[in-house]
Coordinates of C-alpha atoms and ligand atoms in Angstrom, one line a residue:
Chain A
M1 CA 159.3 91.3 66.8
Y2 CA 162.8 92.0 65.5
R3 CA 165.7 92.1 67.9
S4 CA 166.3 95.8 67.0
Q5 CA 162.8 96.5 68.0
K6 CA 163.4 95.1 71.4
L7 CA 166.3 97.4 71.7
S8 CA 164.0 100.3 70.7
L9 CA 161.8 99.4 73.5
R10 CA 164.7 99.7 75.9
Y11 CA 165.6 103.1 74.3
F12 CA 162.0 104.2 74.7
G13 CA 162.0 103.1 78.3
A14 CA 165.2 105.0 79.0
A15 CA 163.9 108.1 77.2
V16 CA 160.7 108.2 79.1
A17 CA 162.6 107.8 82.4
L18 CA 164.9 110.6 81.5
F19 CA 161.9 112.7 80.4
G20 CA 160.7 112.3 84.0
V21 CA 164.1 113.3 85.5
M22 CA 164.1 116.3 83.2
I23 CA 160.7 117.4 84.6
V24 CA 161.9 117.0 88.2
F25 CA 164.8 119.3 87.6
G26 CA 162.7 121.6 85.5
L27 CA 160.3 122.0 88.5
L28 CA 163.3 122.4 90.8
S29 CA 164.9 125.1 88.6
A30 CA 161.5 126.9 88.5
L31 CA 161.4 126.8 92.3
Y32 CA 164.7 128.7 92.5
Y33 CA 163.0 131.6 90.8
L34 CA 160.4 131.7 93.5
H35 CA 162.8 131.1 96.4
P36 CA 166.2 132.3 95.2
S37 CA 168.0 131.0 98.4
L38 CA 166.7 127.5 98.0
L39 CA 169.3 124.8 98.8
F40 CA 171.9 127.6 99.1
D41 CA 175.4 126.2 99.1
V42 CA 174.0 122.6 98.8
F43 CA 172.7 122.4 95.3
N44 CA 172.7 125.4 93.1
F45 CA 170.4 126.6 90.3
S46 CA 173.0 126.1 87.5
T47 CA 173.4 122.4 88.3
S48 CA 169.7 121.9 88.4
K49 CA 169.3 123.6 85.1
T50 CA 172.2 121.6 83.6
L51 CA 170.5 118.4 84.6
H52 CA 167.2 119.7 83.1
I53 CA 168.5 120.6 79.7
D54 CA 171.1 117.9 79.3
T55 CA 168.5 115.2 80.1
L56 CA 166.3 117.0 77.5
V57 CA 168.9 116.5 74.8
I58 CA 169.6 112.9 75.9
W59 CA 166.0 111.7 76.1
L60 CA 165.2 113.2 72.7
L61 CA 168.3 111.6 71.2
M62 CA 167.4 108.2 72.8
G63 CA 163.8 108.7 71.4
F64 CA 165.3 109.2 67.9
L65 CA 167.6 106.2 68.2
G66 CA 164.7 104.1 69.4
A67 CA 162.5 105.3 66.5
V68 CA 165.1 104.4 63.9
Y69 CA 165.9 101.0 65.5
W70 CA 162.2 100.4 65.5
Y71 CA 161.6 101.2 61.8
L72 CA 164.9 100.1 60.3
P73 CA 164.1 96.4 60.0
K74 CA 160.5 97.2 58.7
E75 CA 161.9 99.5 56.2
L76 CA 164.7 97.2 54.9
G77 CA 163.0 93.9 55.5
R78 CA 165.7 92.4 57.6
E79 CA 167.2 92.4 61.1
V80 CA 169.6 95.3 61.8
E81 CA 173.3 94.5 61.2
G82 CA 175.6 94.5 64.2
M83 CA 172.9 94.2 66.9
W84 CA 175.2 92.9 69.6
L85 CA 177.2 96.1 69.3
A86 CA 174.1 98.2 69.3
E87 CA 172.9 96.5 72.5
L88 CA 176.2 96.9 74.1
M89 CA 176.2 100.6 73.3
F90 CA 172.8 101.0 74.8
W91 CA 174.1 99.8 78.2
I92 CA 177.2 101.9 77.8
F93 CA 175.0 104.9 77.0
C94 CA 172.8 104.4 80.1
I95 CA 175.7 103.8 82.5
A96 CA 177.5 106.9 81.1
V97 CA 174.4 109.0 81.6
A98 CA 174.0 107.7 85.2
I99 CA 177.6 108.4 86.1
V100 CA 177.5 111.9 84.6
A101 CA 174.2 112.7 86.4
A102 CA 175.8 111.4 89.7
V103 CA 178.9 113.6 89.2
F104 CA 176.7 116.6 88.4
I105 CA 174.6 116.0 91.5
F106 CA 177.4 115.1 94.0
V107 CA 180.5 116.8 92.7
Q108 CA 178.8 119.6 90.7
Y109 CA 181.9 121.6 89.7
G110 CA 185.7 121.6 89.7
S111 CA 188.6 124.0 89.3
S112 CA 189.2 125.4 85.9
N113 CA 191.7 122.8 84.7
E114 CA 191.9 119.8 82.3
F115 CA 190.8 117.4 85.0
T116 CA 187.4 119.2 85.3
L117 CA 187.0 119.2 81.5
W118 CA 187.7 115.4 81.3
F119 CA 185.8 114.2 84.4
I120 CA 183.4 116.8 85.8
N121 CA 181.9 119.3 83.4
Q122 CA 182.9 120.9 80.1
G123 CA 180.8 123.9 80.9
R124 CA 179.1 124.1 77.5
K125 CA 175.4 124.6 77.7
Y126 CA 173.2 121.6 76.7
V127 CA 176.4 119.4 76.3
E128 CA 178.0 119.9 79.7
A129 CA 178.9 116.2 80.0
P130 CA 182.7 115.7 80.6
R131 CA 184.9 114.7 77.8
W132 CA 185.0 111.0 78.6
A133 CA 181.3 110.8 78.3
T134 CA 181.3 112.8 75.2
I135 CA 183.6 110.2 73.6
G136 CA 181.1 107.6 74.8
I137 CA 178.3 109.5 73.0
V138 CA 180.4 109.7 69.8
A139 CA 180.9 105.9 70.1
V140 CA 177.2 105.3 70.5
M141 CA 176.4 107.5 67.5
A142 CA 179.2 105.9 65.4
V143 CA 177.7 102.4 66.1
F144 CA 174.3 103.7 65.3
A145 CA 175.6 105.0 62.0
Y146 CA 177.3 101.7 61.3
N147 CA 174.0 99.8 62.1
V148 CA 172.1 101.9 59.7
V149 CA 174.6 101.9 56.8
A150 CA 175.6 98.2 57.2
T151 CA 171.9 97.1 57.3
C152 CA 171.3 99.1 54.0
I153 CA 174.3 97.4 52.4
K154 CA 173.4 93.9 53.6
A155 CA 169.8 94.4 52.6
H156 CA 170.8 95.6 49.1
K157 CA 168.0 98.0 49.5
M158 CA 167.9 101.8 49.7
T159 CA 164.7 103.8 50.1
G160 CA 164.4 107.5 49.7
I161 CA 163.9 107.9 53.5
M162 CA 167.0 105.8 54.1
W163 CA 169.1 108.0 51.8
V164 CA 168.1 111.1 53.6
L165 CA 168.8 109.4 57.0
V166 CA 172.2 108.1 55.9
I167 CA 173.3 111.5 54.6
D168 CA 172.0 113.2 57.7
L169 CA 174.2 110.9 59.9
V170 CA 177.3 112.6 58.6
P171 CA 176.6 116.2 59.9
L172 CA 174.9 114.7 62.9
L173 CA 178.2 113.2 64.0
V174 CA 180.6 115.8 62.6
V175 CA 179.0 118.9 64.2
Y176 CA 179.0 117.1 67.5
L177 CA 182.7 116.7 67.3
D178 CA 183.4 120.3 66.3
A179 CA 182.4 121.8 69.7
F180 CA 184.8 120.0 72.0
P181 CA 188.3 121.4 71.6
A182 CA 189.1 123.7 74.6
I183 CA 189.3 127.2 73.0
T184 CA 190.2 129.9 75.5
N185 CA 188.9 132.8 73.3
M186 CA 185.2 133.0 74.4
S187 CA 183.9 134.3 71.0
V188 CA 185.6 131.5 69.0
D189 CA 184.5 128.9 71.5
L190 CA 180.9 130.1 71.3
Y191 CA 181.1 130.3 67.6
W192 CA 181.9 126.6 67.3
W193 CA 179.6 125.6 70.1
W194 CA 176.7 127.2 68.3
W195 CA 177.5 125.0 65.2
L196 CA 176.7 122.1 67.4
V197 CA 173.6 123.4 69.2
H198 CA 172.1 125.2 66.3
M199 CA 172.9 122.7 63.6
W200 CA 171.6 119.9 65.7
V201 CA 168.3 121.5 66.7
E202 CA 167.5 123.6 63.6
S203 CA 169.1 121.4 60.9
T204 CA 170.2 117.8 61.5
W205 CA 167.6 117.0 64.1
E206 CA 164.9 118.5 61.9
V207 CA 165.9 116.2 59.1
L208 CA 166.0 113.2 61.5
I209 CA 162.6 113.9 62.8
G210 CA 161.4 114.5 59.2
C211 CA 162.5 110.9 58.4
V212 CA 160.9 109.5 61.5
M213 CA 157.7 111.4 60.9
A214 CA 157.7 110.1 57.3
L215 CA 157.9 106.5 58.6
V216 CA 155.2 107.2 61.2
L217 CA 152.9 108.8 58.6
M218 CA 153.1 105.7 56.4
D219 CA 152.5 103.5 59.4
V220 CA 149.7 105.4 61.2
M221 CA 147.9 107.1 58.4
G222 CA 148.7 104.8 55.5
T223 CA 150.1 107.6 53.4
S224 CA 151.8 106.3 50.3
R225 CA 155.6 106.0 50.4
R226 CA 156.2 108.1 47.3
I227 CA 154.2 111.0 48.7
V228 CA 156.0 111.1 52.0
E229 CA 159.3 110.8 50.2
A230 CA 158.7 113.5 47.7
W231 CA 157.5 115.7 50.6
L232 CA 160.5 114.8 52.7
Y233 CA 163.0 115.9 50.0
I234 CA 161.3 119.3 49.6
E235 CA 161.0 119.8 53.4
V236 CA 164.7 118.9 53.9
M237 CA 165.8 121.4 51.1
L238 CA 163.7 124.2 52.6
V239 CA 164.6 123.5 56.2
L240 CA 168.3 123.3 55.4
G241 CA 168.2 126.3 53.0
A242 CA 167.0 128.6 55.8
G243 CA 168.2 126.7 58.8
I244 CA 171.9 126.5 58.2
L245 CA 172.6 130.2 57.9
G246 CA 169.8 130.9 60.4
L247 CA 172.7 130.0 62.7
G248 CA 173.6 133.7 62.4
H249 CA 170.8 134.6 64.9
H250 CA 173.1 133.2 67.6
Y251 CA 176.0 135.3 66.4
F252 CA 174.5 138.7 67.0
W253 CA 176.2 139.5 70.3
I254 CA 179.1 137.1 70.9
G255 CA 181.8 139.1 69.3
T256 CA 181.5 137.9 65.7
P257 CA 181.6 140.4 62.7
E258 CA 178.7 142.7 62.1
Y259 CA 177.6 141.0 58.9
W260 CA 176.1 138.3 61.0
L261 CA 173.4 140.7 62.0
S262 CA 172.1 140.7 58.4
I263 CA 172.8 137.1 57.6
G264 CA 171.3 135.8 60.8
G265 CA 168.2 138.0 60.7
F266 CA 167.5 137.3 57.0
F267 CA 167.9 133.5 57.0
S268 CA 166.2 132.9 60.3
A269 CA 163.3 135.1 59.2
L270 CA 162.9 132.7 56.3
E271 CA 162.6 129.8 58.6
P272 CA 158.8 130.1 59.1
L273 CA 158.2 129.6 55.4
P274 CA 158.7 125.8 55.2
L275 CA 156.8 125.6 58.5
L276 CA 153.7 127.1 56.7
G277 CA 154.0 124.4 54.1
M278 CA 154.1 121.8 56.8
V279 CA 150.8 123.1 58.3
V280 CA 149.2 122.7 54.8
H281 CA 150.7 119.2 54.5
A282 CA 149.5 118.1 57.9
I283 CA 145.9 119.2 57.2
Y284 CA 146.0 117.6 53.7
D285 CA 147.2 114.3 55.1
A286 CA 144.7 114.3 57.9
G287 CA 141.9 115.2 55.5
T288 CA 142.9 112.7 52.8
H289 CA 142.6 109.9 55.3
R290 CA 139.5 111.6 56.8
M291 CA 141.1 111.6 60.2
K292 CA 140.8 107.8 60.2
T293 CA 143.7 106.0 61.7
T294 CA 144.2 102.8 63.7
N295 CA 146.3 104.7 66.3
R296 CA 144.5 107.7 67.5
P297 CA 147.0 108.9 70.1
A298 CA 149.9 108.7 67.6
F299 CA 147.8 110.6 65.1
Y300 CA 147.1 113.4 67.6
W301 CA 150.7 113.7 68.7
I302 CA 151.8 113.9 65.0
T303 CA 149.3 116.7 64.5
A304 CA 150.5 118.4 67.7
E305 CA 154.1 118.2 66.3
A306 CA 153.1 119.9 63.0
F307 CA 151.3 122.8 64.8
G308 CA 153.7 123.0 67.7
N309 CA 156.7 123.3 65.4
F310 CA 155.0 126.1 63.5
I311 CA 153.9 128.0 66.6
G312 CA 156.9 127.3 68.9
A313 CA 159.7 127.7 66.4
G314 CA 158.0 129.8 63.7
I315 CA 155.9 132.4 65.6
W316 CA 157.9 132.5 68.8
G317 CA 161.2 132.5 67.0
F318 CA 160.2 135.1 64.5
M319 CA 159.1 137.5 67.2
M320 CA 162.6 138.0 68.4
T321 CA 164.8 137.0 65.5
L322 CA 165.5 140.4 64.0
P323 CA 168.6 141.9 65.5
Q324 CA 166.8 145.2 66.6
I325 CA 164.4 143.2 68.7
N326 CA 166.9 140.5 69.8
L327 CA 169.2 143.2 71.2
F328 CA 166.6 143.5 74.0
S329 CA 165.1 140.1 74.2
H330 CA 168.3 138.1 74.1
G331 CA 168.8 135.8 77.0
T332 CA 165.6 136.8 78.8
Q333 CA 162.8 134.4 79.8
W334 CA 161.4 135.3 76.3
T335 CA 164.2 133.1 74.9
V336 CA 163.3 130.5 77.4
S337 CA 159.7 130.6 76.3
H338 CA 160.7 130.0 72.7
G339 CA 163.2 127.3 73.7
H340 CA 160.4 125.3 75.5
F341 CA 157.8 125.7 72.9
A342 CA 160.1 124.9 69.9
F343 CA 161.6 121.8 71.5
W344 CA 158.3 120.6 72.6
G345 CA 156.6 121.2 69.2
A346 CA 159.4 120.1 66.9
Y347 CA 160.7 117.1 68.7
A348 CA 159.0 116.0 71.9
C349 CA 155.6 115.6 70.4
G350 CA 157.1 113.5 67.5
V351 CA 158.9 111.2 69.9
I352 CA 155.7 110.7 71.9
A353 CA 153.9 109.7 68.7
V354 CA 156.5 107.0 68.1
L355 CA 156.0 105.7 71.7
Y356 CA 152.4 105.1 70.8
V357 CA 153.2 103.4 67.6
A358 CA 155.4 101.0 69.6
K359 CA 152.7 100.5 72.2
Q360 CA 150.2 99.5 69.6
Q361 CA 152.4 96.8 68.1
V362 CA 153.6 95.5 71.4
S363 CA 150.1 95.1 72.7
G364 CA 148.8 93.7 69.5
V365 CA 145.6 95.7 69.2
N366 CA 144.3 96.7 65.8
F367 CA 142.9 100.0 67.0
L368 CA 144.5 102.1 69.7
D369 CA 142.3 104.6 71.5
G370 CA 141.0 105.1 75.0
R371 CA 140.6 107.9 77.6
A372 CA 143.9 108.1 79.5
W373 CA 145.9 109.2 76.5
K374 CA 143.5 112.1 76.0
W375 CA 144.2 113.3 79.6
G376 CA 147.9 112.9 79.1
F377 CA 147.7 114.8 75.8
G378 CA 145.5 117.6 77.3
L379 CA 147.5 118.1 80.5
L380 CA 150.9 118.0 78.8
N381 CA 149.9 120.5 76.1
L382 CA 148.0 122.7 78.5
G383 CA 151.0 122.7 80.9
M384 CA 153.3 123.6 78.1
I385 CA 151.1 126.4 76.7
G386 CA 150.6 127.8 80.1
M387 CA 154.3 127.7 80.8
V388 CA 155.4 129.4 77.6
M389 CA 152.7 132.1 77.9
G390 CA 153.9 132.8 81.5
L391 CA 157.5 132.9 80.3
L392 CA 156.6 135.2 77.4
L393 CA 155.0 137.6 79.8
A394 CA 158.0 137.4 82.1
G395 CA 160.5 137.8 79.3
M396 CA 158.7 140.8 77.8
A397 CA 158.7 142.4 81.2
Q398 CA 162.5 141.8 81.4
A399 CA 163.1 143.2 77.9
F400 CA 160.8 146.2 78.5
F401 CA 161.7 147.2 82.1
G402 CA 165.2 145.8 82.5
R403 CA 166.7 146.3 79.1
A404 CA 164.8 149.0 77.1
I405 CA 163.9 151.3 80.0
G406 CA 166.5 150.4 82.5
G407 CA 169.5 150.1 80.1
S408 CA 170.6 146.6 81.1
T409 CA 172.3 147.6 84.4
L410 CA 172.3 145.3 87.4
M411 CA 169.9 147.6 89.1
A412 CA 167.6 147.4 86.2
F413 CA 167.8 143.6 86.1
T414 CA 166.9 143.5 89.8
T415 CA 164.0 146.0 89.4
A416 CA 162.7 144.0 86.4
S417 CA 162.9 140.8 88.4
E418 CA 160.6 142.3 91.1
N419 CA 158.1 143.7 88.5
P420 CA 154.7 142.1 89.0
W421 CA 154.4 141.1 85.4
F422 CA 157.7 139.2 85.7
V423 CA 156.8 137.7 89.0
S424 CA 153.3 136.5 87.9
G425 CA 154.9 134.9 84.8
I426 CA 157.3 133.0 86.9
Y427 CA 154.5 131.8 89.2
A428 CA 152.5 130.8 86.1
R429 CA 155.5 128.8 84.9
F430 CA 155.6 126.8 88.1
F431 CA 151.9 126.3 88.3
F432 CA 151.6 125.1 84.7
G433 CA 154.8 123.1 85.2
V434 CA 153.0 121.1 87.9
I435 CA 150.1 120.5 85.4
F436 CA 152.7 119.4 82.8
A437 CA 154.2 117.0 85.4
A438 CA 150.7 115.6 86.0
G439 CA 150.3 115.0 82.3
Y440 CA 153.6 113.1 82.3
V441 CA 152.4 110.8 85.0
V442 CA 149.2 110.1 83.0
L443 CA 151.3 109.5 79.9
V444 CA 153.5 107.0 81.6
Y445 CA 150.5 105.3 83.1
D446 CA 148.8 105.1 79.7
L447 CA 151.9 103.8 78.0
L448 CA 152.3 101.0 80.6
T449 CA 148.7 99.8 80.8
A450 CA 147.4 97.2 78.4
P451 CA 144.9 98.8 76.0
K452 CA 141.3 97.6 75.5
H453 CA 140.6 95.7 72.4
L454 CA 138.3 98.1 70.5
P455 CA 136.4 97.5 67.3
M456 CA 138.1 98.9 64.2
P457 CA 136.7 102.2 63.0
Q458 CA 135.3 102.2 59.5
A459 CA 137.5 103.1 56.5
T460 CA 140.8 102.5 58.2
P461 CA 144.0 103.4 56.2
E462 CA 145.5 101.0 53.8
P463 CA 149.0 99.9 54.6
A464 CA 151.7 101.8 52.7
Chain B
M1 CA 163.9 151.7 69.5
T2 CA 161.7 153.0 72.4
P3 CA 160.6 150.5 75.0
Q4 CA 157.0 150.7 73.8
A5 CA 158.0 150.3 70.1
L6 CA 160.0 147.2 71.1
L7 CA 157.0 145.4 72.4
E8 CA 154.7 146.6 69.7
T9 CA 157.1 145.6 66.9
A10 CA 157.7 142.1 68.4
V11 CA 154.0 141.5 68.9
L12 CA 153.2 142.7 65.4
L13 CA 155.9 140.3 64.0
G14 CA 154.4 137.4 66.0
F15 CA 150.9 138.2 64.8
F16 CA 152.2 138.5 61.3
V17 CA 153.3 134.8 61.3
L18 CA 150.3 133.8 63.2
A19 CA 148.0 135.4 60.6
G20 CA 150.1 133.6 57.9
G21 CA 149.5 130.3 59.7
G22 CA 145.8 131.1 60.0
Y23 CA 145.7 131.6 56.3
A24 CA 147.5 128.3 55.6
G25 CA 145.3 126.4 58.1
L26 CA 141.9 127.9 57.0
Y27 CA 142.8 127.7 53.3
S28 CA 143.7 124.0 53.6
I29 CA 140.6 123.1 55.7
G30 CA 138.5 125.0 53.3
R31 CA 139.9 123.2 50.3
L32 CA 139.6 119.9 52.0
R33 CA 135.9 120.3 52.8
A34 CA 135.3 122.2 49.6
N35 CA 134.0 125.1 51.8
I36 CA 134.5 128.4 50.1
G37 CA 133.6 130.3 53.3
L38 CA 136.7 128.9 55.0
V39 CA 138.9 129.6 52.0
R40 CA 137.6 133.2 52.2
A41 CA 138.3 133.3 55.9
G42 CA 141.8 132.1 55.1
A43 CA 142.1 135.0 52.5
L44 CA 141.0 137.4 55.2
C45 CA 143.8 136.1 57.4
W46 CA 146.3 136.7 54.6
F47 CA 145.0 140.3 54.2
T48 CA 145.4 140.7 58.0
A49 CA 149.0 139.5 57.6
F50 CA 149.6 141.9 54.7
G51 CA 148.0 144.7 56.8
I52 CA 150.3 143.9 59.7
A53 CA 153.2 144.0 57.2
L54 CA 152.1 147.5 56.1
V55 CA 151.8 148.6 59.7
V56 CA 155.3 147.2 60.4
A57 CA 156.6 149.1 57.4
A58 CA 154.8 152.4 58.3
A59 CA 155.0 152.6 62.0
T60 CA 157.9 150.6 63.5
P61 CA 161.5 151.7 63.9
L62 CA 162.9 148.6 62.1
D63 CA 165.5 149.3 59.4
A64 CA 164.2 149.8 55.9
G65 CA 165.8 146.5 54.7
W66 CA 163.8 144.5 57.3
K67 CA 160.6 146.4 56.4
L68 CA 161.0 145.4 52.8
F69 CA 161.8 141.9 53.8
I70 CA 158.5 141.6 55.8
L71 CA 156.5 143.1 52.9
A72 CA 158.1 140.6 50.5
S73 CA 157.5 137.7 53.0
A74 CA 153.8 138.7 53.1
L75 CA 153.7 138.3 49.3
V76 CA 155.4 134.9 49.5
Y77 CA 153.0 133.8 52.2
A78 CA 150.1 134.4 49.8
A79 CA 151.6 131.8 47.4
I80 CA 152.7 129.1 49.8
P81 CA 149.3 127.4 50.7
P82 CA 147.9 127.2 47.2
M83 CA 151.2 126.1 45.7
T84 CA 151.7 123.5 48.4
W85 CA 148.2 122.3 48.0
R86 CA 148.4 121.9 44.2
Y87 CA 151.7 120.1 44.6
L88 CA 150.2 117.7 47.2
E89 CA 147.2 117.1 44.9
R90 CA 149.5 116.4 41.9
L91 CA 151.5 114.0 44.0
H92 CA 148.4 112.2 45.1
D93 CA 147.0 112.0 41.6
D94 CA 150.2 110.7 40.3
H95 CA 150.8 108.1 42.9
S96 CA 147.6 107.0 44.5
P97 CA 144.1 106.2 43.7
E98 CA 142.7 108.4 46.5
G99 CA 142.2 112.1 46.2
A100 CA 141.8 114.7 48.9
G101 CA 138.6 116.3 49.9
Q102 CA 136.2 114.3 47.8
Ligands
HEM501 C1 157.6 120.8 84.4 C2 158.0 121.3 83.2 C3 159.2 122.2 83.1 C4 159.6 123.2 83.9 C5 159.0 123.6 85.2 C6 160.8 123.8 83.3 C7 161.5 124.8 83.8 C8 162.7 125.3 83.3 C9 163.5 126.3 83.9 C10 163.3 127.0 85.3 C11 164.5 126.6 83.1 C12 165.7 127.6 83.3 C13 165.4 128.9 82.7 C14 166.5 129.9 83.0 O1 167.7 129.7 82.7 O2 166.1 131.0 83.4 C15 164.4 125.8 81.9 C16 165.2 125.8 80.8 C17 165.0 125.1 79.7 N1 164.0 124.1 79.5 FE1 162.5 123.6 80.8 N2 161.0 123.2 82.1 C18 160.0 122.2 81.9 C19 159.9 121.4 80.9 C20 160.6 121.5 79.7 C21 160.3 120.7 78.5 C22 159.2 119.7 78.3 C23 161.3 121.2 77.6 C24 161.4 120.8 76.1 C25 160.7 119.9 75.5 C26 162.1 122.1 78.2 C27 163.2 122.8 77.6 C28 164.0 123.7 78.2 C29 165.1 124.4 77.5 C30 165.5 124.2 76.0 C31 165.7 125.2 78.5 C32 166.8 126.2 78.2 C33 166.3 127.5 77.8 C34 167.2 128.7 77.8 O3 168.2 128.7 78.6 O4 167.0 129.6 76.9 N3 161.7 122.3 79.5 N4 163.2 125.0 82.1
HEM502 C1 163.2 123.2 65.7 C2 163.2 124.4 65.8 C3 163.8 125.2 66.9 C4 164.2 124.9 68.1 C5 164.2 123.5 68.8 C6 164.7 126.1 68.8 C7 165.3 126.1 70.1 C8 165.9 127.2 70.6 C9 166.5 127.3 71.9 C10 166.5 126.2 72.9 C11 167.0 128.5 72.0 C12 167.8 129.0 73.3 C13 169.2 128.8 73.0 C14 170.0 129.3 74.2 O1 170.4 130.5 74.3 O2 170.3 128.5 75.1 C15 166.8 129.3 70.8 C16 167.2 130.6 70.6 C17 166.8 131.3 69.5 N1 166.0 130.9 68.5 FE1 165.3 129.0 68.2 N2 164.6 127.1 67.9 C18 164.0 126.6 66.7 C19 163.7 127.4 65.6 C20 163.8 128.7 65.5 C21 163.3 129.5 64.4 C22 162.5 129.0 63.2 C23 163.7 130.8 64.7 C24 163.4 132.1 63.9 C25 162.3 132.3 63.2 C26 164.4 130.9 65.9 C27 165.0 132.0 66.5 C28 165.7 132.0 67.6 C29 166.5 133.1 68.1 C30 166.5 134.5 67.5 C31 167.1 132.7 69.3 C32 168.1 133.5 70.2 C33 167.4 134.0 71.4 C34 168.3 134.9 72.2 O3 168.9 135.8 71.7 O4 168.3 134.8 73.4 N3 164.5 129.6 66.4 N4 166.1 128.5 69.9

């Protein structure tokens, strides 16, 4: 095993641990909806939610880093350049995350001054970490970029997937930087902050997961390199073509000019088109290899990724992306429903697939299957689907009663929050959240237990 | 937009993409298994998507531009699965000894 793959395993371990922390704070955040005065004056909802969504971003990022460190030496046929720096950065990353989490839990908030921005909380959703930690993350990403580029140079080798990855590293880093100057005009501040959040989740991360999935497909299904690469180029073009200006769907109501209503609506409504192509591709690939794979859990998680991306991002996003609808659905639990489904489908399932790829190699079995992973897969997906359906119901009730009928007044918000449709949706979220958490426990158990040595199925894929 | 029209329109839009996905899925499985019944069921899904687009155009309070956009999308949906499939097959034929669905 390469040294960088050992680093991957550490990244995967940290990612899975943070996934667990995320679930704990997700459940706690959901409890506040059932008992609004919970932990009053001790630990408020916003801190719990901050911990939930920041750990989401960090565990996925760690999963991506781990995946790239895993495949890089395989792809380029040599150890990753600058490993000592990469290893150092891993520990800096973990320590920074632990300190930031401790500050969020014990300090929570500060006065509105520079000190707070630097040391407590920057107040920007998804990336609340204070500035010092942000600089740390930039350093981690810069070293990661160096590792990738320097290894390509040293190896005198460049594959198509590597080109896409290297080019993607530039916007990945640059958009992260653009969101951190302190701008006092709220509209301008949000304008740039969305560059970060949207461009990460609907552009640069899509490309990154595209590269990772291309590598996994070659590994798990034996798909030929030239096929995954040709497909990757097309997918990247389509995703970026619609995704970049799809940014406009976040500019509807933040004080930006009116033309964003048309730009945002138009380009984001185009976004399901490449996702349809991905559905066809997933079925084609699965069928070509007659569902035969040496790693069944990874195969199922990749398939869940393709369909989850289409449903969570495509269908759930499209429902509320035209400005006339979004005027009412904006910022309700409807959005939350889409946020959960899309993140789960587009990214989380893909990262879990890579965890199983690593498990197979570490345990040295030729064929990975069993029973526990099926329970993990089933419970996690059932939990997620139950949560997003409950949230959709709750969000539609908010849009209907609180916004469209009630006219968005405080009274209307309160009335909508007491509406039985809303309340049952919120209970459903908690109930299915517990099922999801059970799925997580099984997933961790399965990842940590040694697999059985099973006979190889017939007609296994050929190596790429 | 009335409260009822809001929910109806959003649900129609959701089903529109779902039907498009149903078409893509059934068409692909049908081609894979050389099962004309499934390909036809896929076509039925596309007609459903197109029907939904017509209902959106005729009966919802969306602006005319969006209605046209949805109708145009329905037409593009029709082309995506066969085009993608042909492209994937060509890629496979060019680059690998295996073919799909044989
Ligand atoms: C036990 C499982 C989970 C529970 C109970 C849960 C619960 C919650 C709650 C209560 C919120 C706050 C909603 C609000 O502000 O009104 C939230 C936000 C969020 N969660 Fe989760 N969550 C869970 C798992 C996940 C997973 C697995 C993901 C992604 C893969 C995720 C992604 C998000 C996102 C993106 C937001 C922000 C949404 C927004 O503000 O629009 N959550 N979650
Ligand atoms: C990888 C794919 C995607 C991910 C991970 C994702 C995730 C999210 C998240 C987390 C939010 C909540 C942001 C917030 O306010 O905190 C959001 C909002 C939104 N997304 Fe997506 N999304 C994806 C793709 C799409 C697509 C394809 C569409 C359209 C077809 C779409 C349409 C929207 C819209 C309209 C909003 C704003 C909701 C509001 O006004 O409250 N998204 N997305």
